[in-house]
Amino acid sequence: MNATYLRIDLLRQLRDVSNIMFVLLMPMAMYLVFGVSMGDGDAAVGDGNVKFYVMSSMAAYGAALAATTAAGGAAVEQMQGWGRQIGLTPVAPLQVVLGKVATAMVVTTGSIAVVHAAGAATGATATAGVWAATFLVSLAGAALFALFGFAVAMLFKSESALGVATGVLVLMSFVGNVFMPLSGAMQDFARFTPMYGYVGLVRWPLLEGATATEGATPDTVAGLLANVVAWVLIFGAAAVVGVARGRRRA
């Protein structure tokens, strides 16, 4: 991996203060609205309480949003000529994609930490092991959405790419069982969507596969991992192809 490329790319990401503040504060605000203001926030759920359940869900959404936003900034870079400059270097397409994911993870770590800090300060409870596992799974799984954001950016290569990526992410979150419990045919469909596998793994340390829908079939680690791996391969391949195509046009 080209270390100079990583440093420059990270500085470019952190320079966009407005996006950074949005992805850090918006998920925390959603947790405060839907978690803290709920009358049953202290009710027991799995190895924690309802506040922790909402916190983990919003942390997962915030991590996906941060990763998508950071990686989706590649669209603006293309318009500013950064993509052409990278195309003239010996950095391979796969290295470009991995570098974008690595820099997106820095912003993502901050987003998860802010939501978890808000949870700890407002009564979200769980065992120490559940706290640590939820944080780490949120961070690791968010790489999927860095690939998603970058793939969309390479497809559109315009300022509209970031809006498209974040808009699709919101839709995926609704149909992926993030914001509200699904049931019946909707839940069966949701199991094949990108957010379902990710948020299911994030909630696993707390729920161990149980779902918020009474009587629903529990998830398995194997099924959730298969979902995430499949979408990593799909988005990763799309991102690499997009970089290679852009390089041929440079």
PDB file of C-alpha atoms in Angstrom:
ATOM      1  CA  MET A   1       0.000   0.000   0.000  1.00  0.00           C
ATOM      2  CA  ASN A   2       1.375   3.454  -0.908  1.00  0.00           C
ATOM      3  CA  ALA A   3       1.778   5.254   2.459  1.00  0.00           C
ATOM      4  CA  THR A   4       1.960   8.706   0.856  1.00  0.00           C
ATOM      5  CA  TYR A   5      -1.333   8.092  -0.947  1.00  0.00           C
ATOM      6  CA  LEU A   6      -2.985   7.065   2.334  1.00  0.00           C
ATOM      7  CA  ARG A   7      -1.765  10.162   4.176  1.00  0.00           C
ATOM      8  CA  ILE A   8      -2.897  12.545   1.434  1.00  0.00           C
ATOM      9  CA  ASP A   9      -6.262  10.837   1.105  1.00  0.00           C
ATOM     10  CA  LEU A  10      -6.865  10.979   4.870  1.00  0.00           C
ATOM     11  CA  LEU A  11      -6.059  14.694   4.991  1.00  0.00           C
ATOM     12  CA  ARG A  12      -8.474  15.304   2.117  1.00  0.00           C
ATOM     13  CA  GLN A  13     -11.228  13.489   3.991  1.00  0.00           C
ATOM     14  CA  LEU A  14     -10.675  15.299   7.302  1.00  0.00           C
ATOM     15  CA  ARG A  15     -10.586  18.697   5.589  1.00  0.00           C
ATOM     16  CA  ASP A  16     -14.304  18.463   4.787  1.00  0.00           C
ATOM     17  CA  VAL A  17     -15.490  19.666   8.185  1.00  0.00           C
ATOM     18  CA  SER A  18     -19.193  19.860   7.300  1.00  0.00           C
ATOM     19  CA  ASN A  19     -19.384  16.189   6.289  1.00  0.00           C
ATOM     20  CA  ILE A  20     -17.339  15.138   9.308  1.00  0.00           C
ATOM     21  CA  MET A  21     -19.656  16.941  11.728  1.00  0.00           C
ATOM     22  CA  PHE A  22     -22.735  15.505  10.000  1.00  0.00           C
ATOM     23  CA  VAL A  23     -21.644  11.872  10.229  1.00  0.00           C
ATOM     24  CA  LEU A  24     -20.457  12.312  13.823  1.00  0.00           C
ATOM     25  CA  LEU A  25     -23.460  14.128  15.278  1.00  0.00           C
ATOM     26  CA  MET A  26     -26.481  12.905  13.309  1.00  0.00           C
ATOM     27  CA  PRO A  27     -26.398   9.247  14.514  1.00  0.00           C
ATOM     28  CA  MET A  28     -25.882  10.455  18.093  1.00  0.00           C
ATOM     29  CA  ALA A  29     -28.909  12.744  17.776  1.00  0.00           C
ATOM     30  CA  MET A  30     -30.985   9.836  16.444  1.00  0.00           C
ATOM     31  CA  TYR A  31     -29.973   7.729  19.455  1.00  0.00           C
ATOM     32  CA  LEU A  32     -30.943  10.515  21.855  1.00  0.00           C
ATOM     33  CA  VAL A  33     -34.347  10.874  20.168  1.00  0.00           C
ATOM     34  CA  PHE A  34     -35.232   7.199  19.757  1.00  0.00           C
ATOM     35  CA  GLY A  35     -33.314   5.717  22.680  1.00  0.00           C
ATOM     36  CA  VAL A  36     -33.228   8.151  25.570  1.00  0.00           C
ATOM     37  CA  SER A  37     -36.693   9.608  25.038  1.00  0.00           C
ATOM     38  CA  MET A  38     -38.353   6.183  25.001  1.00  0.00           C
ATOM     39  CA  GLY A  39     -40.198   5.408  28.220  1.00  0.00           C
ATOM     40  CA  ASP A  40     -39.015   1.763  28.266  1.00  0.00           C
ATOM     41  CA  GLY A  41     -35.355   2.519  27.618  1.00  0.00           C
ATOM     42  CA  ASP A  42     -34.263   0.801  30.819  1.00  0.00           C
ATOM     43  CA  ALA A  43     -36.182  -2.419  30.114  1.00  0.00           C
ATOM     44  CA  ALA A  44     -34.008  -5.524  29.838  1.00  0.00           C
ATOM     45  CA  VAL A  45     -33.068  -6.815  26.375  1.00  0.00           C
ATOM     46  CA  GLY A  46     -30.665  -9.736  26.039  1.00  0.00           C
ATOM     47  CA  ASP A  47     -27.531  -8.955  28.023  1.00  0.00           C
ATOM     48  CA  GLY A  48     -28.358  -5.245  28.252  1.00  0.00           C
ATOM     49  CA  ASN A  49     -31.273  -2.835  28.015  1.00  0.00           C
ATOM     50  CA  VAL A  50     -33.380  -1.149  25.333  1.00  0.00           C
ATOM     51  CA  LYS A  51     -31.141   1.913  25.313  1.00  0.00           C
ATOM     52  CA  PHE A  52     -28.173  -0.264  24.447  1.00  0.00           C
ATOM     53  CA  TYR A  53     -30.171  -1.956  21.673  1.00  0.00           C
ATOM     54  CA  VAL A  54     -31.082   1.414  20.132  1.00  0.00           C
ATOM     55  CA  MET A  55     -27.544   2.694  20.658  1.00  0.00           C
ATOM     56  CA  SER A  56     -26.008  -0.281  18.853  1.00  0.00           C
ATOM     57  CA  SER A  57     -28.456   0.132  15.971  1.00  0.00           C
ATOM     58  CA  MET A  58     -27.721   3.860  15.599  1.00  0.00           C
ATOM     59  CA  ALA A  59     -23.985   3.221  15.948  1.00  0.00           C
ATOM     60  CA  ALA A  60     -24.213   0.707  13.099  1.00  0.00           C
ATOM     61  CA  TYR A  61     -26.178   3.144  10.948  1.00  0.00           C
ATOM     62  CA  GLY A  62     -23.756   5.951  11.819  1.00  0.00           C
ATOM     63  CA  ALA A  63     -20.776   3.765  10.958  1.00  0.00           C
ATOM     64  CA  ALA A  64     -22.309   2.812   7.615  1.00  0.00           C
ATOM     65  CA  LEU A  65     -23.124   6.479   6.919  1.00  0.00           C
ATOM     66  CA  ALA A  66     -19.620   7.625   7.855  1.00  0.00           C
ATOM     67  CA  ALA A  67     -17.973   4.969   5.709  1.00  0.00           C
ATOM     68  CA  THR A  68     -20.266   5.642   2.749  1.00  0.00           C
ATOM     69  CA  THR A  69     -19.791   9.409   2.988  1.00  0.00           C
ATOM     70  CA  ALA A  70     -16.023   9.258   3.346  1.00  0.00           C
ATOM     71  CA  ALA A  71     -15.536   6.805   0.491  1.00  0.00           C
ATOM     72  CA  GLY A  72     -18.221   8.451  -1.658  1.00  0.00           C
ATOM     73  CA  GLY A  73     -16.164  11.637  -1.641  1.00  0.00           C
ATOM     74  CA  ALA A  74     -14.206   9.965  -4.430  1.00  0.00           C
ATOM     75  CA  ALA A  75     -16.780  11.380  -6.861  1.00  0.00           C
ATOM     76  CA  VAL A  76     -15.790  14.957  -6.086  1.00  0.00           C
ATOM     77  CA  GLU A  77     -12.132  13.953  -6.278  1.00  0.00           C
ATOM     78  CA  GLN A  78     -12.724  12.652  -9.783  1.00  0.00           C
ATOM     79  CA  MET A  79     -14.195  16.009 -10.824  1.00  0.00           C
ATOM     80  CA  GLN A  80     -11.280  17.884  -9.249  1.00  0.00           C
ATOM     81  CA  GLY A  81      -8.718  15.841 -11.140  1.00  0.00           C
ATOM     82  CA  TRP A  82      -7.485  13.765  -8.184  1.00  0.00           C
ATOM     83  CA  GLY A  83      -8.571  10.562  -9.885  1.00  0.00           C
ATOM     84  CA  ARG A  84      -6.557  11.459 -12.991  1.00  0.00           C
ATOM     85  CA  GLN A  85      -3.477  12.095 -10.849  1.00  0.00           C
ATOM     86  CA  ILE A  86      -3.868   8.706  -9.143  1.00  0.00           C
ATOM     87  CA  GLY A  87      -4.338   7.130 -12.576  1.00  0.00           C
ATOM     88  CA  LEU A  88      -0.855   8.316 -13.534  1.00  0.00           C
ATOM     89  CA  THR A  89       0.764   6.644 -10.530  1.00  0.00           C
ATOM     90  CA  PRO A  90       1.794   2.979 -10.132  1.00  0.00           C
ATOM     91  CA  VAL A  91      -0.880   2.448  -7.447  1.00  0.00           C
ATOM     92  CA  ALA A  92      -2.987  -0.560  -8.516  1.00  0.00           C
ATOM     93  CA  PRO A  93      -6.828  -0.306  -8.648  1.00  0.00           C
ATOM     94  CA  LEU A  94      -7.152  -2.710  -5.723  1.00  0.00           C
ATOM     95  CA  GLN A  95      -4.739  -0.560  -3.680  1.00  0.00           C
ATOM     96  CA  VAL A  96      -6.793   2.537  -4.464  1.00  0.00           C
ATOM     97  CA  VAL A  97      -9.941   0.793  -3.198  1.00  0.00           C
ATOM     98  CA  LEU A  98      -8.233  -0.534  -0.054  1.00  0.00           C
ATOM     99  CA  GLY A  99      -6.747   2.889   0.626  1.00  0.00           C
ATOM    100  CA  LYS A 100     -10.156   4.514   0.379  1.00  0.00           C
ATOM    101  CA  VAL A 101     -11.577   1.935   2.789  1.00  0.00           C
ATOM    102  CA  ALA A 102      -8.704   2.519   5.238  1.00  0.00           C
ATOM    103  CA  THR A 103      -9.202   6.291   5.338  1.00  0.00           C
ATOM    104  CA  ALA A 104     -12.982   5.872   5.650  1.00  0.00           C
ATOM    105  CA  MET A 105     -12.423   3.686   8.725  1.00  0.00           C
ATOM    106  CA  VAL A 106     -10.764   6.593  10.549  1.00  0.00           C
ATOM    107  CA  VAL A 107     -13.912   8.715  10.254  1.00  0.00           C
ATOM    108  CA  THR A 108     -16.060   5.672  11.048  1.00  0.00           C
ATOM    109  CA  THR A 109     -14.218   5.037  14.315  1.00  0.00           C
ATOM    110  CA  GLY A 110     -15.067   8.556  15.440  1.00  0.00           C
ATOM    111  CA  SER A 111     -18.744   8.134  14.573  1.00  0.00           C
ATOM    112  CA  ILE A 112     -19.069   4.892  16.539  1.00  0.00           C
ATOM    113  CA  ALA A 113     -17.185   6.337  19.513  1.00  0.00           C
ATOM    114  CA  VAL A 114     -19.497   9.381  19.715  1.00  0.00           C
ATOM    115  CA  VAL A 115     -22.663   7.241  19.764  1.00  0.00           C
ATOM    116  CA  HIS A 116     -21.207   4.839  22.323  1.00  0.00           C
ATOM    117  CA  ALA A 117     -20.126   7.746  24.519  1.00  0.00           C
ATOM    118  CA  ALA A 118     -23.664   9.147  24.373  1.00  0.00           C
ATOM    119  CA  GLY A 119     -25.026   5.716  25.305  1.00  0.00           C
ATOM    120  CA  ALA A 120     -22.695   5.362  28.269  1.00  0.00           C
ATOM    121  CA  ALA A 121     -23.673   8.830  29.493  1.00  0.00           C
ATOM    122  CA  THR A 122     -27.428   8.219  29.249  1.00  0.00           C
ATOM    123  CA  GLY A 123     -27.885   4.809  30.838  1.00  0.00           C
ATOM    124  CA  ALA A 124     -27.270   2.263  28.078  1.00  0.00           C
ATOM    125  CA  THR A 125     -26.170  -0.865  29.900  1.00  0.00           C
ATOM    126  CA  ALA A 126     -24.561  -4.172  28.943  1.00  0.00           C
ATOM    127  CA  THR A 127     -21.628  -6.288  30.060  1.00  0.00           C
ATOM    128  CA  ALA A 128     -18.115  -5.060  29.273  1.00  0.00           C
ATOM    129  CA  GLY A 129     -17.684  -7.847  26.733  1.00  0.00           C
ATOM    130  CA  VAL A 130     -20.857  -6.838  24.890  1.00  0.00           C
ATOM    131  CA  TRP A 131     -19.743  -3.197  24.757  1.00  0.00           C
ATOM    132  CA  ALA A 132     -16.347  -4.126  23.306  1.00  0.00           C
ATOM    133  CA  ALA A 133     -17.691  -6.685  20.834  1.00  0.00           C
ATOM    134  CA  THR A 134     -20.425  -4.330  19.597  1.00  0.00           C
ATOM    135  CA  PHE A 135     -17.887  -1.549  18.981  1.00  0.00           C
ATOM    136  CA  LEU A 136     -15.445  -3.800  17.126  1.00  0.00           C
ATOM    137  CA  VAL A 137     -18.107  -5.477  14.959  1.00  0.00           C
ATOM    138  CA  SER A 138     -19.573  -2.063  14.068  1.00  0.00           C
ATOM    139  CA  LEU A 139     -16.156  -0.869  12.929  1.00  0.00           C
ATOM    140  CA  ALA A 140     -15.119  -3.977  11.015  1.00  0.00           C
ATOM    141  CA  GLY A 141     -18.442  -4.398   9.234  1.00  0.00           C
ATOM    142  CA  ALA A 142     -18.561  -0.763   8.146  1.00  0.00           C
ATOM    143  CA  ALA A 143     -15.842  -1.533   5.591  1.00  0.00           C
ATOM    144  CA  LEU A 144     -18.667  -3.033   3.520  1.00  0.00           C
ATOM    145  CA  PHE A 145     -20.227   0.415   3.180  1.00  0.00           C
ATOM    146  CA  ALA A 146     -16.936   2.091   2.370  1.00  0.00           C
ATOM    147  CA  LEU A 147     -16.858  -0.252  -0.627  1.00  0.00           C
ATOM    148  CA  PHE A 148     -20.484   0.630  -1.373  1.00  0.00           C
ATOM    149  CA  GLY A 149     -19.832   4.377  -1.270  1.00  0.00           C
ATOM    150  CA  PHE A 150     -16.746   4.091  -3.423  1.00  0.00           C
ATOM    151  CA  ALA A 151     -18.487   1.845  -5.959  1.00  0.00           C
ATOM    152  CA  VAL A 152     -21.363   4.337  -6.325  1.00  0.00           C
ATOM    153  CA  ALA A 153     -18.880   7.193  -6.663  1.00  0.00           C
ATOM    154  CA  MET A 154     -16.992   5.435  -9.435  1.00  0.00           C
ATOM    155  CA  LEU A 155     -20.275   4.709 -11.225  1.00  0.00           C
ATOM    156  CA  PHE A 156     -21.641   8.278 -11.211  1.00  0.00           C
ATOM    157  CA  LYS A 157     -18.428  10.374 -11.020  1.00  0.00           C
ATOM    158  CA  SER A 158     -20.389  13.528 -10.223  1.00  0.00           C
ATOM    159  CA  GLU A 159     -21.400  15.624  -7.227  1.00  0.00           C
ATOM    160  CA  SER A 160     -24.706  13.751  -7.169  1.00  0.00           C
ATOM    161  CA  ALA A 161     -22.956  10.460  -6.339  1.00  0.00           C
ATOM    162  CA  LEU A 162     -22.712  11.166  -2.606  1.00  0.00           C
ATOM    163  CA  GLY A 163     -26.387  12.116  -2.404  1.00  0.00           C
ATOM    164  CA  VAL A 164     -27.360   8.966  -4.280  1.00  0.00           C
ATOM    165  CA  ALA A 165     -25.198   6.775  -2.037  1.00  0.00           C
ATOM    166  CA  THR A 166     -26.523   8.211   1.245  1.00  0.00           C
ATOM    167  CA  GLY A 167     -30.107   8.161  -0.041  1.00  0.00           C
ATOM    168  CA  VAL A 168     -29.818   4.498  -0.999  1.00  0.00           C
ATOM    169  CA  LEU A 169     -28.227   3.790   2.384  1.00  0.00           C
ATOM    170  CA  VAL A 170     -31.267   5.234   4.190  1.00  0.00           C
ATOM    171  CA  LEU A 171     -33.538   3.022   2.074  1.00  0.00           C
ATOM    172  CA  MET A 172     -31.356  -0.027   2.763  1.00  0.00           C
ATOM    173  CA  SER A 173     -31.550   0.754   6.473  1.00  0.00           C
ATOM    174  CA  PHE A 174     -35.349   0.830   6.461  1.00  0.00           C
ATOM    175  CA  VAL A 175     -35.643  -2.449   4.565  1.00  0.00           C
ATOM    176  CA  GLY A 176     -32.671  -3.941   6.432  1.00  0.00           C
ATOM    177  CA  ASN A 177     -34.349  -4.022   9.856  1.00  0.00           C
ATOM    178  CA  VAL A 178     -32.300  -1.144  11.295  1.00  0.00           C
ATOM    179  CA  PHE A 179     -34.902   1.473  12.240  1.00  0.00           C
ATOM    180  CA  MET A 180     -37.940  -0.663  12.975  1.00  0.00           C
ATOM    181  CA  PRO A 181     -38.659  -4.378  13.509  1.00  0.00           C
ATOM    182  CA  LEU A 182     -39.861  -6.153  10.367  1.00  0.00           C
ATOM    183  CA  SER A 183     -41.988  -9.250  10.132  1.00  0.00           C
ATOM    184  CA  GLY A 184     -43.390 -11.736   7.638  1.00  0.00           C
ATOM    185  CA  ALA A 185     -42.440 -11.374   3.991  1.00  0.00           C
ATOM    186  CA  MET A 186     -40.660  -8.069   4.648  1.00  0.00           C
ATOM    187  CA  GLN A 187     -38.268  -9.721   7.072  1.00  0.00           C
ATOM    188  CA  ASP A 188     -37.686 -12.626   4.695  1.00  0.00           C
ATOM    189  CA  PHE A 189     -36.746 -10.113   1.991  1.00  0.00           C
ATOM    190  CA  ALA A 190     -34.641  -8.053   4.406  1.00  0.00           C
ATOM    191  CA  ARG A 191     -32.353 -11.023   5.123  1.00  0.00           C
ATOM    192  CA  PHE A 192     -30.873 -10.600   1.626  1.00  0.00           C
ATOM    193  CA  THR A 193     -30.168  -6.870   1.911  1.00  0.00           C
ATOM    194  CA  PRO A 194     -26.728  -5.403   2.814  1.00  0.00           C
ATOM    195  CA  MET A 195     -27.738  -3.718   6.073  1.00  0.00           C
ATOM    196  CA  TYR A 196     -29.475  -6.783   7.517  1.00  0.00           C
ATOM    197  CA  GLY A 197     -26.372  -8.932   7.817  1.00  0.00           C
ATOM    198  CA  TYR A 198     -24.280  -6.062   9.136  1.00  0.00           C
ATOM    199  CA  VAL A 199     -26.668  -4.812  11.811  1.00  0.00           C
ATOM    200  CA  GLY A 200     -27.496  -8.397  12.758  1.00  0.00           C
ATOM    201  CA  LEU A 201     -23.833  -9.019  13.543  1.00  0.00           C
ATOM    202  CA  VAL A 202     -23.610  -5.727  15.465  1.00  0.00           C
ATOM    203  CA  ARG A 203     -26.581  -6.779  17.609  1.00  0.00           C
ATOM    204  CA  TRP A 204     -25.367 -10.359  18.016  1.00  0.00           C
ATOM    205  CA  PRO A 205     -23.314  -9.784  21.208  1.00  0.00           C
ATOM    206  CA  LEU A 206     -26.486  -8.382  22.838  1.00  0.00           C
ATOM    207  CA  LEU A 207     -29.196 -10.620  21.351  1.00  0.00           C
ATOM    208  CA  GLU A 208     -27.312 -13.744  20.177  1.00  0.00           C
ATOM    209  CA  GLY A 209     -29.488 -14.032  17.090  1.00  0.00           C
ATOM    210  CA  ALA A 210     -32.859 -13.164  18.578  1.00  0.00           C
ATOM    211  CA  THR A 211     -34.914 -10.575  16.712  1.00  0.00           C
ATOM    212  CA  ALA A 212     -37.187  -7.805  17.960  1.00  0.00           C
ATOM    213  CA  THR A 213     -40.138  -9.431  16.173  1.00  0.00           C
ATOM    214  CA  GLU A 214     -41.936 -11.909  18.394  1.00  0.00           C
ATOM    215  CA  GLY A 215     -42.011 -15.401  16.914  1.00  0.00           C
ATOM    216  CA  ALA A 216     -39.551 -14.614  14.116  1.00  0.00           C
ATOM    217  CA  THR A 217     -36.919 -17.190  13.167  1.00  0.00           C
ATOM    218  CA  PRO A 218     -33.645 -16.347  14.964  1.00  0.00           C
ATOM    219  CA  ASP A 219     -30.646 -15.365  12.866  1.00  0.00           C
ATOM    220  CA  THR A 220     -27.478 -17.447  12.781  1.00  0.00           C
ATOM    221  CA  VAL A 221     -23.916 -16.172  12.708  1.00  0.00           C
ATOM    222  CA  ALA A 222     -23.282 -18.197   9.564  1.00  0.00           C
ATOM    223  CA  GLY A 223     -26.248 -16.654   7.779  1.00  0.00           C
ATOM    224  CA  LEU A 224     -25.337 -13.107   8.792  1.00  0.00           C
ATOM    225  CA  LEU A 225     -21.691 -13.596   7.814  1.00  0.00           C
ATOM    226  CA  ALA A 226     -22.711 -15.073   4.453  1.00  0.00           C
ATOM    227  CA  ASN A 227     -24.794 -11.958   3.798  1.00  0.00           C
ATOM    228  CA  VAL A 228     -21.905  -9.606   4.607  1.00  0.00           C
ATOM    229  CA  VAL A 229     -19.315 -11.596   2.633  1.00  0.00           C
ATOM    230  CA  ALA A 230     -21.561 -11.736  -0.432  1.00  0.00           C
ATOM    231  CA  TRP A 231     -22.099  -7.972  -0.429  1.00  0.00           C
ATOM    232  CA  VAL A 232     -18.405  -7.285   0.217  1.00  0.00           C
ATOM    233  CA  LEU A 233     -17.571  -9.268  -2.913  1.00  0.00           C
ATOM    234  CA  ILE A 234     -20.267  -7.496  -4.951  1.00  0.00           C
ATOM    235  CA  PHE A 235     -19.383  -3.948  -3.870  1.00  0.00           C
ATOM    236  CA  GLY A 236     -15.648  -4.668  -3.892  1.00  0.00           C
ATOM    237  CA  ALA A 237     -15.740  -5.985  -7.444  1.00  0.00           C
ATOM    238  CA  ALA A 238     -17.795  -2.976  -8.576  1.00  0.00           C
ATOM    239  CA  ALA A 239     -15.297  -0.580  -6.960  1.00  0.00           C
ATOM    240  CA  VAL A 240     -12.238  -2.243  -8.526  1.00  0.00           C
ATOM    241  CA  VAL A 241     -13.887  -2.324 -11.952  1.00  0.00           C
ATOM    242  CA  GLY A 242     -14.799   1.349 -11.582  1.00  0.00           C
ATOM    243  CA  VAL A 243     -11.218   2.333 -10.753  1.00  0.00           C
ATOM    244  CA  ALA A 244      -9.834   0.291 -13.634  1.00  0.00           C
ATOM    245  CA  ARG A 245     -12.347   1.811 -16.067  1.00  0.00           C
ATOM    246  CA  GLY A 246     -11.539   5.323 -14.880  1.00  0.00           C
ATOM    247  CA  ARG A 247      -7.813   4.665 -15.293  1.00  0.00           C
ATOM    248  CA  ARG A 248      -8.276   3.527 -18.882  1.00  0.00           C
ATOM    249  CA  ARG A 249     -10.087   6.794 -19.611  1.00  0.00           C
ATOM    250  CA  ALA A 250      -7.480   8.941 -17.871  1.00  0.00           C
TER     251      ALA A 250
END
